Amino acid sequence: MTNELERLAVRLREFARARDWEQFHTPKNLAMALAGEVGELVAEFQWLTPAESADLDPRTLARVRSELGDVATYLVRLADVVGVDLVEAAHAKLDESDRRYDPDLYRGSARKAPPAAP
Amino acid sequence: MTNELERLAVRLREFARARDWEQFHTPKNLAMALAGEVGELVAEFQWLTPAESADLDPRTLARVRSELGDVATYLVRLADVVGVDLVEAAHAKLDESDRRYDPDLYRGSARKAPPAAP
Amino acid sequence: MTNELERLAVRLREFARARDWEQFHTPKNLAMALAGEVGELVAEFQWLTPAESADLDPRTLARVRSELGDVATYLVRLADVVGVDLVEAAHAKLDESDRRYDPDLYRGSARKAPPAAP
Amino acid sequence: MTNELERLAVRLREFARARDWEQFHTPKNLAMALAGEVGELVAEFQWLTPAESADLDPRTLARVRSELGDVATYLVRLADVVGVDLVEAAHAKLDESDRRYDPDLYRGSARKAPPAAP
């Protein structure tokens, strides 16, 4: 309850309430806002090689950090509005992935794996 | 260091290392994976009215929870790989929004606000 | 060969060649650019009700038109680079949908249908 | 009027009308459907290197073709519903890009260019 994600969610609730914006913060609208921000994040990497993306210059990294902040904001707000614990939900998916992707069978290979694998 | 997001990031590091998948987890690739998962999340809401999206039946909510888990997984992994603290980045953006969106000026209105406002 | 989509594809080829940008126009990169532009398009609608989105004011419509132009540009370029005929591919999917969604069974209902239905 | 995009748009109108799905086909909803399909398209390329994405095996290419068909379908439907001519809108953006990106200044460089450049 007093962890950092919960504190962020509470700040977002108060931010919305102070502006009477709760009416706009339906899950449908927040999912769209999240998609818009993820689009901006993806755009930062679109012309970089994978290697370049792993070695960002300070200006690009600052923009990436800013976009990550926007994405996290809408993701936490959306999860709060629908009543989902993000970290629990992530661990539940990882439990599935642990079972599905045997380390020995899938080692070093995105080929053997379905599109969503690594 | 011992908070829940850090623990999730550590689990994801180990998951990737055990499969030798670190080579696939460049920021570019992870941003794409994030975009793919957000697309699945958006699809859950696409034909619902905003009101319906705020009152999900249990089966839809279970799928939304699962998609939120996938989105959180890739977002935490991407932030870890580029070395960004997601919660700090979110608060930094909210500090900006607090300055930009005066509660009295923007109350109840998405109209006065730019597209990214509420 | 002389239809309007082919002419657009040819213009895009020449645009890229004149700037030696073909090296950046891999399918992976173009798919990311497409995702970025679709994110901007979605953002235009995020705080509107469905009804408002169907009755856009002239300024919003102008921005939507501009974003649609960007999306079409990258989609046509990507299809050209991978050698897919977009209109044929769309009709092939519609042939499937015609078989899958019997008009009498699915009439007026997004409920009976899977998330991707209407 | 009788070109191939217009014929596709007309087929989509009739598809929606036959199922009484026009009520779901608001610009807001269609933009979400488009984002969902683009997410699936991006996912096809997420673990491939740029070079691999330019040399797809037949099975991956078939999936990419199918996803391109879905993306084109929703893009044409959305443009039809808001009354935008996609090809005209794309050429208008290219006219801008022709002015903005001087071939000599931007040759071979995504670096000099803003994120959206190539």
XYZ file of C-alpha atoms in Angstrom:
472
model
C 0.000 0.000 0.000
C 2.833 2.344 0.727
C 5.088 1.180 -2.091
C 6.258 3.445 -4.861
C 3.783 2.314 -7.539
C 0.877 2.808 -5.165
C 2.155 6.298 -4.338
C 2.350 7.097 -8.049
C -1.199 5.788 -8.570
C -2.451 7.939 -5.699
C -0.758 11.025 -7.110
C -2.409 10.347 -10.472
C -5.809 9.965 -8.847
C -5.400 13.316 -7.128
C -4.101 14.929 -10.316
C -7.227 13.814 -12.182
C -9.618 14.699 -9.386
C -8.215 18.224 -8.969
C -8.991 18.926 -12.646
C -12.263 16.974 -12.807
C -10.615 14.804 -15.454
C -11.816 11.494 -14.011
C -14.613 11.637 -16.605
C -11.954 11.351 -19.362
C -9.993 8.607 -17.649
C -12.027 5.637 -18.810
C -10.029 2.478 -19.544
C -10.768 2.922 -23.243
C -9.375 6.452 -23.317
C -6.375 5.604 -21.141
C -5.491 2.640 -23.360
C -5.469 5.047 -26.315
C -3.292 7.526 -24.432
C -0.920 4.684 -23.583
C -0.771 3.646 -27.252
C -0.011 7.224 -28.264
C 2.868 7.493 -25.809
C 4.283 4.109 -26.809
C 4.207 5.352 -30.400
C 6.420 8.280 -29.383
C 8.780 5.910 -27.574
C 9.050 3.590 -30.579
C 9.745 6.569 -32.835
C 12.895 7.335 -30.841
C 14.367 4.002 -31.936
C 12.990 3.646 -35.448
C 16.064 4.602 -37.476
C 18.670 3.280 -35.041
C 20.311 -0.095 -35.469
C 19.752 -2.451 -32.530
C 23.370 -1.800 -31.493
C 22.898 1.974 -31.646
C 19.751 1.661 -29.565
C 21.844 -0.017 -26.862
C 24.297 2.881 -26.736
C 22.222 6.052 -26.740
C 23.745 9.503 -26.767
C 22.735 11.658 -23.766
C 20.158 13.730 -25.678
C 18.348 10.693 -27.052
C 18.484 9.006 -23.662
C 16.880 12.078 -22.084
C 14.020 11.903 -24.593
C 13.661 8.151 -24.047
C 13.524 8.718 -20.291
C 10.816 11.328 -20.802
C 8.771 9.001 -23.026
C 9.207 6.128 -20.567
C 7.840 8.449 -17.893
C 4.756 9.158 -20.020
C 4.204 5.478 -20.744
C 4.573 4.532 -17.078
C 2.149 7.291 -16.100
C -0.670 6.068 -18.309
C 0.020 2.409 -17.584
C -0.165 2.955 -13.817
C -3.283 5.108 -14.190
C -5.000 2.519 -16.404
C -4.132 -0.351 -14.077
C -5.447 1.675 -11.129
C -8.728 2.466 -12.876
C -9.410 -1.184 -13.763
C -8.158 -2.411 -10.383
C -5.227 -4.525 -11.562
C -1.968 -4.904 -9.644
C 0.626 -4.425 -12.394
C 3.486 -6.189 -10.661
C 1.365 -9.180 -9.699
C 0.036 -9.361 -13.267
C 3.590 -9.263 -14.639
C 4.778 -12.028 -12.319
C 1.770 -14.155 -13.311
C 2.775 -13.822 -16.982
C 6.386 -14.628 -16.115
C 5.266 -17.755 -14.279
C 3.648 -18.830 -17.557
C 6.761 -17.953 -19.565
C 8.939 -19.931 -17.158
C 6.835 -22.997 -17.886
C 6.554 -22.367 -21.616
C 10.135 -21.529 -22.488
C 12.390 -24.244 -21.193
C 15.857 -22.663 -20.899
C 17.553 -25.626 -22.573
C 15.141 -25.809 -25.510
C 15.032 -22.095 -26.213
C 18.603 -21.127 -25.426
C 19.962 -18.452 -27.741
C 17.174 -18.839 -30.210
C 14.391 -16.526 -31.202
C 13.864 -18.829 -34.158
C 12.443 -21.777 -32.310
C 10.254 -19.455 -30.395
C 6.932 -17.957 -31.450
C 6.943 -14.242 -32.372
C 6.280 -13.181 -28.805
C 9.025 -15.286 -27.277
C 12.167 -13.491 -26.079
C 16.803 -1.569 -4.374
C 14.562 -4.086 -2.702
C 11.306 -2.627 -3.946
C 8.869 -4.558 -6.078
C 9.777 -3.011 -9.447
C 13.451 -3.700 -8.864
C 12.636 -7.301 -7.952
C 10.651 -7.645 -11.184
C 13.538 -6.166 -13.188
C 15.959 -8.628 -11.577
C 13.683 -11.558 -12.364
C 13.517 -10.421 -16.000
C 17.303 -10.131 -16.190
C 17.653 -13.674 -14.929
C 14.938 -14.921 -17.267
C 16.801 -13.484 -20.250
C 20.212 -14.642 -19.087
C 19.051 -18.237 -18.488
C 17.952 -18.437 -22.138
C 20.777 -16.381 -23.620
C 18.132 -13.955 -24.843
C 19.999 -10.821 -23.760
C 21.172 -10.535 -27.371
C 17.534 -9.987 -28.458
C 16.739 -7.539 -25.674
C 18.068 -4.383 -27.278
C 16.073 -1.219 -26.559
C 14.910 -1.167 -30.177
C 13.549 -4.704 -30.006
C 12.004 -4.245 -26.567
C 10.255 -1.051 -27.687
C 8.723 -3.063 -30.537
C 7.648 -5.833 -28.172
C 6.081 -3.199 -25.931
C 4.209 -1.713 -28.904
C 2.936 -5.157 -29.858
C 1.594 -5.825 -26.385
C -0.014 -2.386 -26.140
C -1.729 -3.170 -29.444
C -3.260 -6.266 -27.864
C -4.379 -4.225 -24.859
C -5.991 -1.557 -27.043
C -7.785 -4.253 -29.040
C -9.595 -5.370 -25.879
C -11.316 -1.974 -25.695
C -11.800 -1.138 -29.355
C -15.495 -1.919 -29.743
C -16.556 -1.009 -26.210
C -18.083 2.340 -25.360
C -16.092 4.326 -22.790
C -18.782 3.433 -20.225
C -18.573 -0.272 -21.053
C -14.794 -0.119 -20.733
C -15.262 1.127 -17.170
C -17.457 -1.836 -16.238
C -15.740 -4.908 -17.644
C -17.190 -8.386 -17.368
C -14.928 -10.861 -15.538
C -13.654 -12.580 -18.693
C -12.653 -9.340 -20.378
C -11.081 -8.098 -17.154
C -9.010 -11.287 -16.960
C -7.717 -10.706 -20.496
C -7.019 -7.042 -19.730
C -5.103 -8.079 -16.612
C -3.062 -10.510 -18.684
C -2.268 -7.858 -21.301
C -1.372 -5.325 -18.609
C 1.047 -7.919 -17.243
C 2.689 -8.271 -20.656
C 2.940 -4.501 -21.104
C 4.423 -4.040 -17.624
C 6.929 -6.830 -18.287
C 8.359 -5.243 -21.419
C 8.226 -1.728 -19.990
C 10.191 -2.736 -16.883
C 12.669 -4.703 -18.977
C 13.190 -1.815 -21.416
C 13.662 0.705 -18.609
C 16.147 -1.638 -16.949
C 18.145 -2.097 -20.138
C 18.426 1.661 -20.780
C 19.017 2.409 -17.103
C 15.955 4.565 -16.426
C 14.050 4.599 -13.148
C 10.442 4.384 -14.335
C 8.831 5.825 -11.240
C 11.237 8.735 -11.054
C 10.679 9.412 -14.757
C 6.909 9.372 -14.235
C 7.090 11.775 -11.309
C 9.305 14.104 -13.355
C 6.638 14.212 -16.086
C 3.931 14.786 -13.491
C 5.892 17.688 -12.051
C 5.754 19.215 -15.528
C 2.039 18.490 -15.875
C 1.366 20.087 -12.491
C 2.940 23.291 -13.774
C 1.365 23.153 -17.207
C -2.217 22.291 -16.328
C -3.480 24.745 -13.767
C -6.421 23.019 -12.052
C -8.623 26.111 -12.314
C -7.915 26.741 -15.973
C -8.300 23.149 -17.116
C -11.073 21.969 -14.823
C -13.459 19.574 -16.513
C -12.191 20.349 -19.955
C -10.305 18.262 -22.435
C -11.192 20.903 -24.991
C -8.987 23.677 -23.706
C -6.190 21.216 -23.405
C -3.854 19.930 -26.084
C -4.424 16.366 -27.315
C -2.161 14.913 -24.671
C -3.775 16.712 -21.763
C -6.002 14.666 -19.436
C 0.892 -0.628 -62.536
C -0.322 2.821 -63.277
C -2.802 3.044 -60.457
C -2.583 5.628 -57.718
C -1.071 3.382 -55.042
C 1.648 2.217 -57.401
C 2.417 5.833 -58.292
C 2.687 6.676 -54.587
C 5.006 3.703 -54.047
C 7.203 4.820 -56.928
C 7.392 8.364 -55.570
C 8.448 6.958 -52.185
C 11.134 4.804 -53.791
C 12.545 7.837 -55.541
C 12.318 9.942 -52.392
C 14.377 7.363 -50.491
C 16.867 6.814 -53.292
C 17.535 10.537 -53.753
C 18.590 10.766 -50.097
C 20.321 7.381 -49.878
C 17.783 6.458 -47.210
C 17.058 2.988 -48.600
C 19.503 1.657 -46.010
C 17.117 2.848 -43.258
C 13.991 1.534 -44.952
C 14.150 -2.052 -43.750
C 10.793 -3.654 -42.993
C 11.664 -3.624 -39.294
C 12.351 0.111 -39.275
C 9.359 0.952 -41.450
C 7.044 -1.057 -39.200
C 8.299 1.024 -36.270
C 7.772 4.261 -38.193
C 4.255 3.098 -39.019
C 3.588 2.344 -35.338
C 4.834 5.787 -34.374
C 2.523 7.513 -36.838
C -0.463 5.400 -35.800
C 0.277 6.461 -32.222
C -0.059 10.101 -33.287
C -3.320 9.324 -35.069
C -4.769 7.537 -32.036
C -3.769 10.468 -29.823
C -6.033 12.752 -31.851
C -9.054 10.724 -30.708
C -8.070 9.743 -27.192
C -10.163 12.209 -25.183
C -13.078 12.433 -27.604
C -16.247 10.456 -27.151
C -17.034 8.109 -30.060
C -19.764 10.563 -31.115
C -17.371 13.528 -31.011
C -14.877 11.564 -33.079
C -17.541 11.205 -35.770
C -18.103 14.974 -35.935
C -14.662 16.548 -35.963
C -14.110 20.282 -35.982
C -12.130 21.530 -39.008
C -8.838 21.947 -37.126
C -8.905 18.444 -35.688
C -9.933 17.030 -39.055
C -6.959 18.773 -40.675
C -4.607 17.146 -38.141
C -6.287 13.771 -38.653
C -5.870 14.122 -42.407
C -2.205 14.906 -41.925
C -1.695 11.876 -39.659
C -3.595 9.646 -42.088
C -1.213 10.848 -44.787
C 1.787 9.851 -42.658
C 0.311 6.441 -41.876
C -0.519 5.785 -45.534
C 2.992 6.832 -46.544
C 4.759 4.335 -44.308
C 2.233 1.592 -44.989
C 2.649 1.903 -48.767
C 6.426 2.078 -48.400
C 6.548 -1.002 -46.139
C 4.284 -3.006 -48.449
C 6.446 -2.014 -51.399
C 9.658 -3.063 -49.658
C 8.303 -6.506 -48.724
C 6.578 -6.932 -52.087
C 2.981 -7.155 -50.911
C 0.016 -5.765 -52.847
C -1.926 -3.959 -50.115
C -5.289 -3.954 -51.818
C -5.080 -7.631 -52.724
C -4.043 -8.456 -49.163
C -6.990 -6.463 -47.808
C -9.468 -8.215 -50.091
C -8.046 -11.594 -49.058
C -8.713 -10.739 -45.412
C -12.202 -9.520 -46.280
C -12.903 -12.797 -48.058
C -12.100 -14.521 -44.769
C -14.273 -12.115 -42.786
C -17.156 -12.674 -45.178
C -16.996 -16.373 -44.404
C -16.430 -15.945 -40.675
C -19.028 -13.308 -39.847
C -22.377 -14.442 -41.104
C -24.479 -11.280 -41.429
C -27.473 -12.854 -39.708
C -25.524 -14.255 -36.784
C -23.468 -11.142 -36.101
C -25.979 -8.447 -36.922
C -25.721 -5.423 -34.634
C -23.539 -7.207 -32.149
C -19.945 -6.705 -31.174
C -20.711 -8.878 -28.176
C -21.071 -12.177 -29.943
C -17.975 -11.415 -31.889
C -14.352 -11.804 -30.837
C -12.443 -8.614 -29.995
C -11.349 -8.133 -33.575
C -14.790 -8.532 -35.100
C -16.470 -5.346 -36.329
C -14.079 7.035 -58.169
C -13.635 3.682 -59.757
C -10.088 3.122 -58.592
C -9.037 0.208 -56.450
C -8.965 2.048 -53.095
C -12.445 3.413 -53.670
C -13.666 -0.094 -54.526
C -12.149 -1.405 -51.292
C -13.802 1.404 -49.312
C -17.162 0.578 -50.907
C -16.785 -3.112 -50.082
C -16.032 -2.177 -46.458
C -19.096 0.063 -46.295
C -21.268 -2.764 -47.504
C -19.614 -5.235 -45.153
C -20.407 -2.993 -42.180
C -23.929 -2.172 -43.339
C -24.855 -5.832 -43.887
C -24.019 -6.563 -40.242
C -25.331 -3.275 -38.784
C -21.794 -2.615 -37.574
C -21.707 1.015 -38.701
C -22.542 1.935 -35.106
C -19.165 0.477 -34.042
C -17.218 2.091 -36.838
C -16.655 5.497 -35.273
C -13.289 7.116 -36.038
C -12.264 6.601 -32.413
C -12.976 2.876 -32.533
C -11.432 2.416 -35.967
C -8.261 4.204 -34.886
C -8.012 1.717 -32.006
C -8.570 -1.229 -34.334
C -5.858 0.145 -36.596
C -3.475 0.455 -33.637
C -4.211 -3.131 -32.631
C -3.440 -4.445 -36.100
C -0.258 -2.387 -36.371
C 0.793 -3.906 -33.060
C 0.452 -7.372 -34.598
C 2.465 -6.272 -37.617
C 5.261 -4.836 -35.465
C 5.358 -8.052 -33.434
C 6.291 -9.991 -36.568
C 9.545 -8.029 -36.796
C 10.417 -7.516 -33.133
C 13.143 -10.152 -32.718
C 14.504 -9.986 -36.257
C 17.565 -7.955 -37.141
C 16.922 -5.259 -39.746
C 18.730 -7.468 -42.283
C 16.593 -10.504 -41.409
C 13.462 -8.377 -41.748
C 14.519 -7.602 -45.322
C 14.801 -11.294 -46.207
C 11.722 -12.981 -44.777
C 11.117 -16.699 -44.993
C 7.876 -17.610 -46.799
C 5.902 -18.366 -43.637
C 6.760 -15.071 -41.997
C 6.068 -13.217 -45.225
C 2.635 -14.824 -45.408
C 1.846 -13.601 -41.887
C 3.187 -10.141 -42.712
C 1.000 -10.040 -45.818
C -2.006 -10.991 -43.721
C -1.261 -8.285 -41.134
C -0.693 -5.703 -43.877
C -4.119 -6.647 -45.206
C -5.687 -6.016 -41.795
C -3.905 -2.685 -41.404
C -4.940 -1.557 -44.895
C -8.521 -2.583 -44.202
C -8.897 -0.436 -41.106
C -6.923 2.445 -42.573
C -9.140 2.599 -45.669
C -12.271 2.263 -43.551
C -11.167 5.024 -41.154
C -10.242 7.375 -43.997
C -13.615 6.697 -45.640
C -15.539 7.402 -42.437
C -13.793 10.746 -41.847
C -13.903 11.635 -45.546
C -10.173 11.827 -46.225
C -8.545 10.805 -49.506
C -5.587 8.736 -48.308
C -3.467 9.067 -51.410
C -3.974 12.817 -51.640
C -3.136 13.140 -47.942
C 0.037 11.091 -48.434
C 1.164 13.195 -51.403
C 0.525 16.377 -49.398
C 2.853 15.077 -46.665
C 5.441 14.109 -49.250
C 5.302 17.591 -50.728
C 6.239 18.857 -47.256
C 9.011 16.287 -46.896
C 10.417 17.229 -50.293
C 10.765 20.806 -49.083
C 12.053 19.906 -45.627
C 14.630 17.252 -46.478
C 16.996 18.638 -49.053
C 18.575 15.604 -50.742
C 22.088 17.050 -50.491
C 21.840 18.003 -46.840
C 20.258 14.769 -45.661
C 21.976 12.285 -47.929
C 22.738 9.003 -46.195
C 22.105 10.370 -42.764
C 19.392 9.628 -40.266
C 21.594 11.406 -37.736
C 21.158 14.925 -39.022
C 17.501 14.320 -39.319
C 14.827 14.474 -36.619
C 13.453 11.136 -35.369
C 10.719 11.097 -37.992
C 12.996 11.780 -40.933
C 13.842 8.875 -43.223
